[in-house]
GROMACS .gro file of N, CA, C and O in nm:
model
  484
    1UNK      N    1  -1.615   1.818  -2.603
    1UNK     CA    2  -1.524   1.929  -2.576
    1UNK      C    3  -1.576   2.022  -2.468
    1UNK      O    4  -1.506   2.063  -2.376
    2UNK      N    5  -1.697   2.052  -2.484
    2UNK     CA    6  -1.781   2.105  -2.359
    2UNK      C    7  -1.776   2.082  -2.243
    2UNK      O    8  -1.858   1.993  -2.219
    3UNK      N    9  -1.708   2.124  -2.128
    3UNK     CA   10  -1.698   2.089  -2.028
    3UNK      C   11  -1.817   2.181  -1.866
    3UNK      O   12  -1.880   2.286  -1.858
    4UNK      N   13  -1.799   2.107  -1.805
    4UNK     CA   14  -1.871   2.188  -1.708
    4UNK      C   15  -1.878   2.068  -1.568
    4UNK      O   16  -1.927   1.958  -1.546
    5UNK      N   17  -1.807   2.156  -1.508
    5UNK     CA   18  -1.719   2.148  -1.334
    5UNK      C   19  -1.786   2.161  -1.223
    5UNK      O   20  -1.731   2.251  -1.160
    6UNK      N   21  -1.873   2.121  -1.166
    6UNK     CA   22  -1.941   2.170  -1.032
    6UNK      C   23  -1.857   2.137  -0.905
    6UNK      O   24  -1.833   2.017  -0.892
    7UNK      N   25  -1.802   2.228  -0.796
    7UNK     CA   26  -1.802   2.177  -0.713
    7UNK      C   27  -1.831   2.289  -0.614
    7UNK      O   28  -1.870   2.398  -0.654
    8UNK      N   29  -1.809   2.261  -0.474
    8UNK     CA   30  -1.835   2.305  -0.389
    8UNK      C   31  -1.999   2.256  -0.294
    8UNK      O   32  -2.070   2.339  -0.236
    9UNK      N   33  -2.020   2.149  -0.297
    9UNK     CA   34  -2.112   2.074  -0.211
    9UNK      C   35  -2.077   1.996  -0.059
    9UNK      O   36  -1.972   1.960  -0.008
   10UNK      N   37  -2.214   1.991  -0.018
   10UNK     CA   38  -2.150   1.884   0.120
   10UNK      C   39  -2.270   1.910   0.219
   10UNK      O   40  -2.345   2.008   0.208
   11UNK      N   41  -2.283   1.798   0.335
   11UNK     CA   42  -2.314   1.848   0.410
   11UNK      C   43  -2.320   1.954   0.502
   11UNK      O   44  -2.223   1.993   0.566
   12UNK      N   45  -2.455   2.008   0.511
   12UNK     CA   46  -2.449   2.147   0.608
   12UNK      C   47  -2.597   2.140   0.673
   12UNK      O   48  -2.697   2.087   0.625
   13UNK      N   49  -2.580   2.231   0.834
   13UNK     CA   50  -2.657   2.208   0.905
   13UNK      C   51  -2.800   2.325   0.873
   13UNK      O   52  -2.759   2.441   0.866
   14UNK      N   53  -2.941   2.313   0.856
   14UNK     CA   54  -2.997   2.412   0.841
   14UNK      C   55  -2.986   2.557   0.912
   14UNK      O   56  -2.969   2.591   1.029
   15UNK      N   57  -3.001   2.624   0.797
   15UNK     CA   58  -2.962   2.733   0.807
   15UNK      C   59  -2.830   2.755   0.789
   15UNK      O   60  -2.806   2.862   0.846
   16UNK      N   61  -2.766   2.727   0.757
   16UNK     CA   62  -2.574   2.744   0.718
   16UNK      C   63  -2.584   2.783   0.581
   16UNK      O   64  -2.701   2.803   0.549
   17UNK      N   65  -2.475   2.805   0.457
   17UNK     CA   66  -2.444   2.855   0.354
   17UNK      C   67  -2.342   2.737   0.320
   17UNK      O   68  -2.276   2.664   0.394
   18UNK      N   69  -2.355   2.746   0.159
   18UNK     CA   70  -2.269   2.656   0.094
   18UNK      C   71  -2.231   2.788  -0.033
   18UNK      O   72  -2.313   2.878  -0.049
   19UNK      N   73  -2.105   2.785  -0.112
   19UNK     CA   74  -2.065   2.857  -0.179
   19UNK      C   75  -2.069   2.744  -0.313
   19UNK      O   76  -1.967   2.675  -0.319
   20UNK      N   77  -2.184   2.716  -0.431
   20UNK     CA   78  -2.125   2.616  -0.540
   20UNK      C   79  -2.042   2.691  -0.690
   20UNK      O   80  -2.053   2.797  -0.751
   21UNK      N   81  -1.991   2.617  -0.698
   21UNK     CA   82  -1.867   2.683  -0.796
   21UNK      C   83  -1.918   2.586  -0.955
   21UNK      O   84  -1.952   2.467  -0.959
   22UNK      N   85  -1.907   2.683  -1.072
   22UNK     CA   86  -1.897   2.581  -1.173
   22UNK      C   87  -1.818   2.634  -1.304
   22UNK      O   88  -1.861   2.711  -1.390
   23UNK      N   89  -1.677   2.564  -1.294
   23UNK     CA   90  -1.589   2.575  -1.404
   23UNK      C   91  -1.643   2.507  -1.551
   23UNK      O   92  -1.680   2.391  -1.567
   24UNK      N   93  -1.636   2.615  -1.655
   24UNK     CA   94  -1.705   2.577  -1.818
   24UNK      C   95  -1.580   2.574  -1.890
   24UNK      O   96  -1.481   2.625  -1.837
   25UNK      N   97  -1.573   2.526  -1.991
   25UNK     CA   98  -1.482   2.517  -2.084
   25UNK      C   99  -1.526   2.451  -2.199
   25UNK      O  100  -1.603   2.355  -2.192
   26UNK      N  101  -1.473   2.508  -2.337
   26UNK     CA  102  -1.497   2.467  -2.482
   26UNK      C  103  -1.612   2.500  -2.518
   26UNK      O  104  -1.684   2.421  -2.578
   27UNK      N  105  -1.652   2.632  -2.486
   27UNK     CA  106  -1.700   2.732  -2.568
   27UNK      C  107  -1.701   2.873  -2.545
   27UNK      O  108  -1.615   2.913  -2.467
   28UNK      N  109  -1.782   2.962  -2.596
   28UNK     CA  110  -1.720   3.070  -2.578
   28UNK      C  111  -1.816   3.143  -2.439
   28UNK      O  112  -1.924   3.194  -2.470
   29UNK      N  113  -1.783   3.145  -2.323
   29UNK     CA  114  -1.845   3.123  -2.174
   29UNK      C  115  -1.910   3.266  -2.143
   29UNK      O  116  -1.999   3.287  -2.060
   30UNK      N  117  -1.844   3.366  -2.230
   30UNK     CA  118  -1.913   3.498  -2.199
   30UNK      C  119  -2.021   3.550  -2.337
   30UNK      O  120  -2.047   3.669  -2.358
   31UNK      N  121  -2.065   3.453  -2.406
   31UNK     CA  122  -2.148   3.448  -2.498
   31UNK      C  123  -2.332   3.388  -2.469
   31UNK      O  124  -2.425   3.411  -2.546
   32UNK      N  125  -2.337   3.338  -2.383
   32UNK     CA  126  -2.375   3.289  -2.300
   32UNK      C  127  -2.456   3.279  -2.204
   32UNK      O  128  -2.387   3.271  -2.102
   33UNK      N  129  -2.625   3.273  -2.161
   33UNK     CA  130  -2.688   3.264  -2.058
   33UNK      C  131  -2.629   3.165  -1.969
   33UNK      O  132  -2.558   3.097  -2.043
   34UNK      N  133  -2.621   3.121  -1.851
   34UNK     CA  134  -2.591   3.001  -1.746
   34UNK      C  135  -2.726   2.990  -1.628
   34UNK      O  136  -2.804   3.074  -1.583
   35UNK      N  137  -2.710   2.861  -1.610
   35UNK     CA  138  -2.844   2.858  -1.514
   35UNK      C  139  -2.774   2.713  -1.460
   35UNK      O  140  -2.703   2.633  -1.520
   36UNK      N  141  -2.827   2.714  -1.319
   36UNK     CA  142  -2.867   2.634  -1.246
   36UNK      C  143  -2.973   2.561  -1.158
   36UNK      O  144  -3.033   2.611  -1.062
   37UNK      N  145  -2.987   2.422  -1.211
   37UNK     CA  146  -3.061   2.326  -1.171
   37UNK      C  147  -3.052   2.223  -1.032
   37UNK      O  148  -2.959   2.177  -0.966
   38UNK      N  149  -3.182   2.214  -1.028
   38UNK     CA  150  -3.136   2.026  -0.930
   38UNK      C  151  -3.217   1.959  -0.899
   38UNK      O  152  -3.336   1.987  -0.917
   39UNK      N  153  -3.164   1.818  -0.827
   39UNK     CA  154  -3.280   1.713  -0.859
   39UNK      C  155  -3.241   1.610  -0.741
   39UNK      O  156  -3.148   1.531  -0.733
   40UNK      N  157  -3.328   1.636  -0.669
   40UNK     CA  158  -3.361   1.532  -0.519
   40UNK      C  159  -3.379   1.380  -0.595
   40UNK      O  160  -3.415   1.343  -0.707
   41UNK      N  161  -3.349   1.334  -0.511
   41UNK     CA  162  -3.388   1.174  -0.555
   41UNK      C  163  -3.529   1.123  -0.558
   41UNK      O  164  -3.603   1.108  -0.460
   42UNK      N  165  -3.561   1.094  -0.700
   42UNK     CA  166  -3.734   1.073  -0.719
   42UNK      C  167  -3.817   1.163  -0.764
   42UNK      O  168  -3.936   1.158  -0.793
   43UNK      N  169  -3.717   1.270  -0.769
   43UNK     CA  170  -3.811   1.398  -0.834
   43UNK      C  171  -3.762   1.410  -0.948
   43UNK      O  172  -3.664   1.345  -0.982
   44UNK      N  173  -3.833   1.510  -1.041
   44UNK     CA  174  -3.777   1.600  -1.158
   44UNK      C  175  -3.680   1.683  -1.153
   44UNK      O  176  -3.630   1.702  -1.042
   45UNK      N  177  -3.636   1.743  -1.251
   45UNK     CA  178  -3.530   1.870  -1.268
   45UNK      C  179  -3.625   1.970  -1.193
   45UNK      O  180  -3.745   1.983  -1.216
   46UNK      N  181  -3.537   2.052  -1.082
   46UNK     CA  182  -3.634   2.189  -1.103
   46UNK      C  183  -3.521   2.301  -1.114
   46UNK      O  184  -3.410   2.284  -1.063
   47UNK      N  185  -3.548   2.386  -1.167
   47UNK     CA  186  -3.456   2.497  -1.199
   47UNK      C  187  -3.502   2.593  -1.084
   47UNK      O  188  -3.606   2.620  -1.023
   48UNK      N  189  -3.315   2.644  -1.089
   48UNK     CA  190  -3.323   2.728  -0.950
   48UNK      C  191  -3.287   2.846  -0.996
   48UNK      O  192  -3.359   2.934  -0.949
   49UNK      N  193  -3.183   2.896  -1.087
   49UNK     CA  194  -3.142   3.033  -1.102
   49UNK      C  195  -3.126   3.041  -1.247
   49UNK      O  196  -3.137   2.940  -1.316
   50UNK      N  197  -3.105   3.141  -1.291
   50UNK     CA  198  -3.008   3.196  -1.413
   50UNK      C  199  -2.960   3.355  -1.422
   50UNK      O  200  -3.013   3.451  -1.367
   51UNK      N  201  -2.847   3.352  -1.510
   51UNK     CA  202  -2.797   3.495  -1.540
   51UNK      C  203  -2.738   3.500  -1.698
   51UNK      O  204  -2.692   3.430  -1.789
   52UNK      N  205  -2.768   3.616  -1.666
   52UNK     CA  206  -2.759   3.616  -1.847
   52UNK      C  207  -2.589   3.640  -1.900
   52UNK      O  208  -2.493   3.632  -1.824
   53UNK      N  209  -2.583   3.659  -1.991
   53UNK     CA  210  -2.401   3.636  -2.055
   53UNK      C  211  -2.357   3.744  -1.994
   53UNK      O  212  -2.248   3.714  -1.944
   54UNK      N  213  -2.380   3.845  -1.973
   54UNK     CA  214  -2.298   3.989  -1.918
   54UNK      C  215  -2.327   3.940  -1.752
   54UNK      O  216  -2.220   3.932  -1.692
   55UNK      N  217  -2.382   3.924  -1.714
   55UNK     CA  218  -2.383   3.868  -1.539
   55UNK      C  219  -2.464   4.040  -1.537
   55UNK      O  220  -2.383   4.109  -1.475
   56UNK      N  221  -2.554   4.107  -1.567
   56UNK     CA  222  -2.635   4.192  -1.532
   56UNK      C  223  -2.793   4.197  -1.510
   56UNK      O  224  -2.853   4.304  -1.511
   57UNK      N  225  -2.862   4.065  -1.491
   57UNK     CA  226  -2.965   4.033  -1.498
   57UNK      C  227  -2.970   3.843  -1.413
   57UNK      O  228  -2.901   3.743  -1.430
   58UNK      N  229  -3.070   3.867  -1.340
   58UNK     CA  230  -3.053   3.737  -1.279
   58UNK      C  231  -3.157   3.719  -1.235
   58UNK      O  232  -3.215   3.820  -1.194
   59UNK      N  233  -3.244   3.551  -1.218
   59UNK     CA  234  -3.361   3.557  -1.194
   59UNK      C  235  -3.342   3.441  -1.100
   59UNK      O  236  -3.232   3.387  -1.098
   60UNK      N  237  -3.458   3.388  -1.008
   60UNK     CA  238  -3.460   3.235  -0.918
   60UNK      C  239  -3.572   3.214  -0.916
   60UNK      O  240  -3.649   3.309  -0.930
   61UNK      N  241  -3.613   3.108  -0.903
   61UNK     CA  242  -3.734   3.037  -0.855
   61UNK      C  243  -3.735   3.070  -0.710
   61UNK      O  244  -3.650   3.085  -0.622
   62UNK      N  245  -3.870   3.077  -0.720
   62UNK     CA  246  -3.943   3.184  -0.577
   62UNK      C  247  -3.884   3.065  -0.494
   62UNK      O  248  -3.864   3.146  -0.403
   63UNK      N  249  -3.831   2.932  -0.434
   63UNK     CA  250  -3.811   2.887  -0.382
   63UNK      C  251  -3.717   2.913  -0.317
   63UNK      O  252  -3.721   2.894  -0.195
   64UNK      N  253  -3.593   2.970  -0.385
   64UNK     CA  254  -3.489   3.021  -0.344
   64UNK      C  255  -3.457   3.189  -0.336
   64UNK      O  256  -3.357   3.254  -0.304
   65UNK      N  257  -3.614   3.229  -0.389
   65UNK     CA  258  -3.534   3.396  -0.380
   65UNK      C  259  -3.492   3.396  -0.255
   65UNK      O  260  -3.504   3.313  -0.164
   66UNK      N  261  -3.434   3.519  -0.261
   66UNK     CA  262  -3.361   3.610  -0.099
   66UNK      C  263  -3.279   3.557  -0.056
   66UNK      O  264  -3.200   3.626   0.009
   67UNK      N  265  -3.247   3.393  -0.068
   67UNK     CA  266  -3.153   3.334  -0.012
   67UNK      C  267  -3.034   3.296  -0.074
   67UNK      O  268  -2.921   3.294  -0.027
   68UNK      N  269  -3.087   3.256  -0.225
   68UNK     CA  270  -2.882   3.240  -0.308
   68UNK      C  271  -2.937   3.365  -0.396
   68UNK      O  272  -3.042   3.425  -0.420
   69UNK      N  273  -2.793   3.367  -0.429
   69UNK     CA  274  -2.758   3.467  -0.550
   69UNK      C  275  -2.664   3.387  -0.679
   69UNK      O  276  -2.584   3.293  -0.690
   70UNK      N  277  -2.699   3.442  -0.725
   70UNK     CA  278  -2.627   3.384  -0.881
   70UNK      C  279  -2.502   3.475  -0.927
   70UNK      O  280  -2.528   3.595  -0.934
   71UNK      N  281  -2.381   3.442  -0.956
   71UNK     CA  282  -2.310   3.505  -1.023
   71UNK      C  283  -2.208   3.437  -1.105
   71UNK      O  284  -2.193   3.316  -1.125
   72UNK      N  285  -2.122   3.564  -1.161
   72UNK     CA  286  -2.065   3.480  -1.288
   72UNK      C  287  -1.891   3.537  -1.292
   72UNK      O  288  -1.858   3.628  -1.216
   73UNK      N  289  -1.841   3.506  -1.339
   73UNK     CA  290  -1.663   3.585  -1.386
   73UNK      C  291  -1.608   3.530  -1.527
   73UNK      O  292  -1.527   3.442  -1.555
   74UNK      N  293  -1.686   3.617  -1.605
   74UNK     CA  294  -1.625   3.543  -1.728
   74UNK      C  295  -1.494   3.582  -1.751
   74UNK      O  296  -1.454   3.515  -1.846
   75UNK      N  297  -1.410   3.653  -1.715
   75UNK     CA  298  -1.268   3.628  -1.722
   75UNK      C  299  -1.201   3.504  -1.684
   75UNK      O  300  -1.081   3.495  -1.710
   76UNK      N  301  -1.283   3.371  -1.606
   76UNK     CA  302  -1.257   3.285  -1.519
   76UNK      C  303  -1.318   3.174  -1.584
   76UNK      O  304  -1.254   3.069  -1.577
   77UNK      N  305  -1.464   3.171  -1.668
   77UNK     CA  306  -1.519   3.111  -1.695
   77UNK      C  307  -1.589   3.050  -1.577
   77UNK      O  308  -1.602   2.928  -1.582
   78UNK      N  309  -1.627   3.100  -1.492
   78UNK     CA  310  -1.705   3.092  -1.373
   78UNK      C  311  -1.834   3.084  -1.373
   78UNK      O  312  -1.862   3.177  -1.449
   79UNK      N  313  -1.939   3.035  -1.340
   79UNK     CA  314  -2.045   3.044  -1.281
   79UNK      C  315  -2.074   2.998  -1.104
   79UNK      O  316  -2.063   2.884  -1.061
   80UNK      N  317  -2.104   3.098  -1.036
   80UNK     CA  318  -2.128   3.035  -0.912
   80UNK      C  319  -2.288   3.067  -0.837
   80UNK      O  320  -2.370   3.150  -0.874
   81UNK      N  321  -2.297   2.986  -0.738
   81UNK     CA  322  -2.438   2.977  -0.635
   81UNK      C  323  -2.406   3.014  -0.485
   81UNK      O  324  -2.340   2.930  -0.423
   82UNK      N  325  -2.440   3.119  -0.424
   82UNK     CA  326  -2.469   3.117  -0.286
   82UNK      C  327  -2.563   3.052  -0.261
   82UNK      O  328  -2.665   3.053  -0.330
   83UNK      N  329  -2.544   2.979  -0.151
   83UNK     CA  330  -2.653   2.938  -0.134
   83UNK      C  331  -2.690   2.994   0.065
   83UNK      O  332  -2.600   2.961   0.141
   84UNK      N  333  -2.755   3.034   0.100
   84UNK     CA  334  -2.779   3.101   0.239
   84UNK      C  335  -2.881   3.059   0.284
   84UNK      O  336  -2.972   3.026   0.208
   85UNK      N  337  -2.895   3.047   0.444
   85UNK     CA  338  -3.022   3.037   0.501
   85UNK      C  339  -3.095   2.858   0.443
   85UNK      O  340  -3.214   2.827   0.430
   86UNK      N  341  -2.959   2.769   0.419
   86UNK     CA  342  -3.080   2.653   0.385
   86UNK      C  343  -3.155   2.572   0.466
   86UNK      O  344  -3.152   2.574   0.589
   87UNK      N  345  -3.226   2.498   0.393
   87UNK     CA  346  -3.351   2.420   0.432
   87UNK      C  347  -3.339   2.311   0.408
   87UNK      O  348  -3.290   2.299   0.296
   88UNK      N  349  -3.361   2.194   0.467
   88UNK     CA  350  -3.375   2.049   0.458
   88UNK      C  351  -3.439   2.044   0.271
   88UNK      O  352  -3.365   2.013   0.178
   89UNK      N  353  -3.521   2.066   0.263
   89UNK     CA  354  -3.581   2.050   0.134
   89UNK      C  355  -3.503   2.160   0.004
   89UNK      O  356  -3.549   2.202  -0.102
   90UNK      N  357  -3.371   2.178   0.069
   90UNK     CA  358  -3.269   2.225  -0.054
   90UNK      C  359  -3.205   2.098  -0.123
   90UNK      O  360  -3.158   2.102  -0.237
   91UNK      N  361  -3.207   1.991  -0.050
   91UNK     CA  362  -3.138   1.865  -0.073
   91UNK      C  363  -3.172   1.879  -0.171
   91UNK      O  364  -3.285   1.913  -0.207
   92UNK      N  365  -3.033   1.843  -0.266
   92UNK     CA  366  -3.036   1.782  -0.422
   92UNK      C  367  -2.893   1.799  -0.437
   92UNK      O  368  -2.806   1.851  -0.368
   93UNK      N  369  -2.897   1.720  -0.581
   93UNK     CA  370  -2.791   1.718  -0.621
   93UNK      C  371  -2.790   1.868  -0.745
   93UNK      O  372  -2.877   1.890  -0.829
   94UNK      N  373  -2.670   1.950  -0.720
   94UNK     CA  374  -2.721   2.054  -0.849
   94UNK      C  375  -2.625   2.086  -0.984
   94UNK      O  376  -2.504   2.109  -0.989
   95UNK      N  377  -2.691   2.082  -1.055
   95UNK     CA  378  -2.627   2.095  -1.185
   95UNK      C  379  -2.591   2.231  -1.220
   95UNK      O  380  -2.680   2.310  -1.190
   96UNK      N  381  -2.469   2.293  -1.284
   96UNK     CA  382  -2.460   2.370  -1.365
   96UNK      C  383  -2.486   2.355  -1.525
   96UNK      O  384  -2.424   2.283  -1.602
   97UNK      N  385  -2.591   2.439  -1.554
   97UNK     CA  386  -2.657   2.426  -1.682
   97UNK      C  387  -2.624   2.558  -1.810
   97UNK      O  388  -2.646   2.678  -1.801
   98UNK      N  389  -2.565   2.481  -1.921
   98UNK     CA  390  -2.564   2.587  -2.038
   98UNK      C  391  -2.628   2.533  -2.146
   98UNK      O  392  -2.619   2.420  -2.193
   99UNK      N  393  -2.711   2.656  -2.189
   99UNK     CA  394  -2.840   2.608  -2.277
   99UNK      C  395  -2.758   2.642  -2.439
   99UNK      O  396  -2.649   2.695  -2.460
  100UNK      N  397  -2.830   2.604  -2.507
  100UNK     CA  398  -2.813   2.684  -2.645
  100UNK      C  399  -2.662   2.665  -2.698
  100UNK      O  400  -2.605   2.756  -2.758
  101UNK      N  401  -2.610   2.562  -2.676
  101UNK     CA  402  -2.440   2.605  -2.720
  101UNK      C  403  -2.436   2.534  -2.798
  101UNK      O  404  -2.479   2.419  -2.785
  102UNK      N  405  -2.379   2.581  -2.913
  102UNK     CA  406  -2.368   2.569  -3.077
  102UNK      C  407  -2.239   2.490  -3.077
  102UNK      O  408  -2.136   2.522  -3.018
  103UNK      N  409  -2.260   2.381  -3.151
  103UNK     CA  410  -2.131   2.294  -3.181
  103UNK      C  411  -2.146   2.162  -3.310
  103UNK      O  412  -2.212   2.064  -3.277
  104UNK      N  413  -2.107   2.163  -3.399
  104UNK     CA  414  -2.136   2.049  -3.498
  104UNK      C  415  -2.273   2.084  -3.590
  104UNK      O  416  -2.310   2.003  -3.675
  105UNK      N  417  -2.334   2.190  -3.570
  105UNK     CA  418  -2.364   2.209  -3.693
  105UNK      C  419  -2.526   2.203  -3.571
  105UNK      O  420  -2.634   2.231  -3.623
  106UNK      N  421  -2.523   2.172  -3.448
  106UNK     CA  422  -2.676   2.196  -3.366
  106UNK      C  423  -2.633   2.287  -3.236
  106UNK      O  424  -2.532   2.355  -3.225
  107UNK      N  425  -2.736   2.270  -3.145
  107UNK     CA  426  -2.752   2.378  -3.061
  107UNK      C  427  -2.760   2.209  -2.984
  107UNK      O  428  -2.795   2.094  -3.013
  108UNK      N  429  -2.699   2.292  -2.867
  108UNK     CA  430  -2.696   2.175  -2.742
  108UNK      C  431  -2.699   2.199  -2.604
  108UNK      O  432  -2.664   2.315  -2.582
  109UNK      N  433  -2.725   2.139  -2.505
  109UNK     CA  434  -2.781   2.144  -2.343
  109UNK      C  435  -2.687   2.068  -2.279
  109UNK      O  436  -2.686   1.945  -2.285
  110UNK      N  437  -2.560   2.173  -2.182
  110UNK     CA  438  -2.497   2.086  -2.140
  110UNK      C  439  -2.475   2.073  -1.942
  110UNK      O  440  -2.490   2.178  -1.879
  111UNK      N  441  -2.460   2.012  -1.905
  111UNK     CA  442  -2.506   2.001  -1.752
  111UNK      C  443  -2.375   1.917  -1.729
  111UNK      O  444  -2.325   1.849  -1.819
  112UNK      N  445  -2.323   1.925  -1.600
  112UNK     CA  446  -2.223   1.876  -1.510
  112UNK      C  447  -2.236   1.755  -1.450
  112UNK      O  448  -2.342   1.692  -1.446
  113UNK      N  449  -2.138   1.724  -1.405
  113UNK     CA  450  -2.191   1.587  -1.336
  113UNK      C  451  -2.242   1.613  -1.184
  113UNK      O  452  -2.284   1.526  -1.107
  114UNK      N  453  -2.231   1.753  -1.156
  114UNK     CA  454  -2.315   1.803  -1.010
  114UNK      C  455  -2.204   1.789  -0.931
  114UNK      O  456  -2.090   1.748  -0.948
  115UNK      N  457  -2.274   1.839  -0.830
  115UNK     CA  458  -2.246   1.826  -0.664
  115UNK      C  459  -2.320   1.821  -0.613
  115UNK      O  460  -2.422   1.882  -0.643
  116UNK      N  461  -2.306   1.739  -0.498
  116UNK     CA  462  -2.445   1.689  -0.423
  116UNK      C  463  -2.464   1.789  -0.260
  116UNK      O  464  -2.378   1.790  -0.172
  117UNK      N  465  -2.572   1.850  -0.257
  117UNK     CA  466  -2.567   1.942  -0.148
  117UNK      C  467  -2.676   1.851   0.000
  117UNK      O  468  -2.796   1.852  -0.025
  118UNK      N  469  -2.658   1.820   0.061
  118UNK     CA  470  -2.739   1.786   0.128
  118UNK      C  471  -2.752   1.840   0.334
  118UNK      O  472  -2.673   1.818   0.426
  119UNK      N  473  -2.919   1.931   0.332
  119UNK     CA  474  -2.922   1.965   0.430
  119UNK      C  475  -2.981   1.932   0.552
  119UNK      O  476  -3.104   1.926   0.555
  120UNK      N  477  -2.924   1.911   0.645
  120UNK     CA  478  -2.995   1.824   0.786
  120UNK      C  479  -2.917   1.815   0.863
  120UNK      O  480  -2.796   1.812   0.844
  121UNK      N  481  -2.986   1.809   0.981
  121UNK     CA  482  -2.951   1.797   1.139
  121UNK      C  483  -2.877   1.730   1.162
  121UNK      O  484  -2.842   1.713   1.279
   0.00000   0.00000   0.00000
């Protein structure tokens, strides 16, 4: 029932901006931390952002400070990524991630099928 929508990826030339978008559904979306992940080919998960359920607190991996921002519209069920100023080594594919969501009697980790961002010349 949990759903989760990524889009807004694509090629872009370094240094350009990508706007990623991620539509949630089937649970309750403003209850809620959200974070986003991603994962180059051959590597691990690395986590890039999060914000907490009110969208008043937001953190990144030093990799990406200064350059995306994290935000949210829970009237919309929104989570989105600026992404600014990228770098060849932004390449990945990125997930929208919701931790902790209660359903069937456990707590569960649910991630998108991504969008793939990839940056180069």
């Amino acid at each position: 029932e949990v759903q989760l929508v990524e889009s807004g990826g694509g090629l872009v030339q370094p240094g350009g901006s990508l706007r990623l978008s991620c539509a949630a559904a089937g649970f309750t979306f403003s209850n809620y931390a959200m974070s986003w992940v991603r994962q180059a080919p051959g590597k691990g998960v690395e986590w890039v952002s999060a914000i907490n359920n009110a969208g008043s607190i937001t953190r990144y991996a030093d990799s990406v400070k200064g350059r995306f921002t994290i935000s949210r519209d829970n009237a919309e069920n929104t989570v989105n990524l600026q992404m600014n100023r990228l770098r060849p080594e932004d390449t990945a594919r990125y997930y929208c991630h919701a931790p902790d969501v209660y359903g069937g009697g456990y707590y569960h980790n649910y991630w998108g099928q991504g969008t793939q961002v990839t940056v180069s010349s």
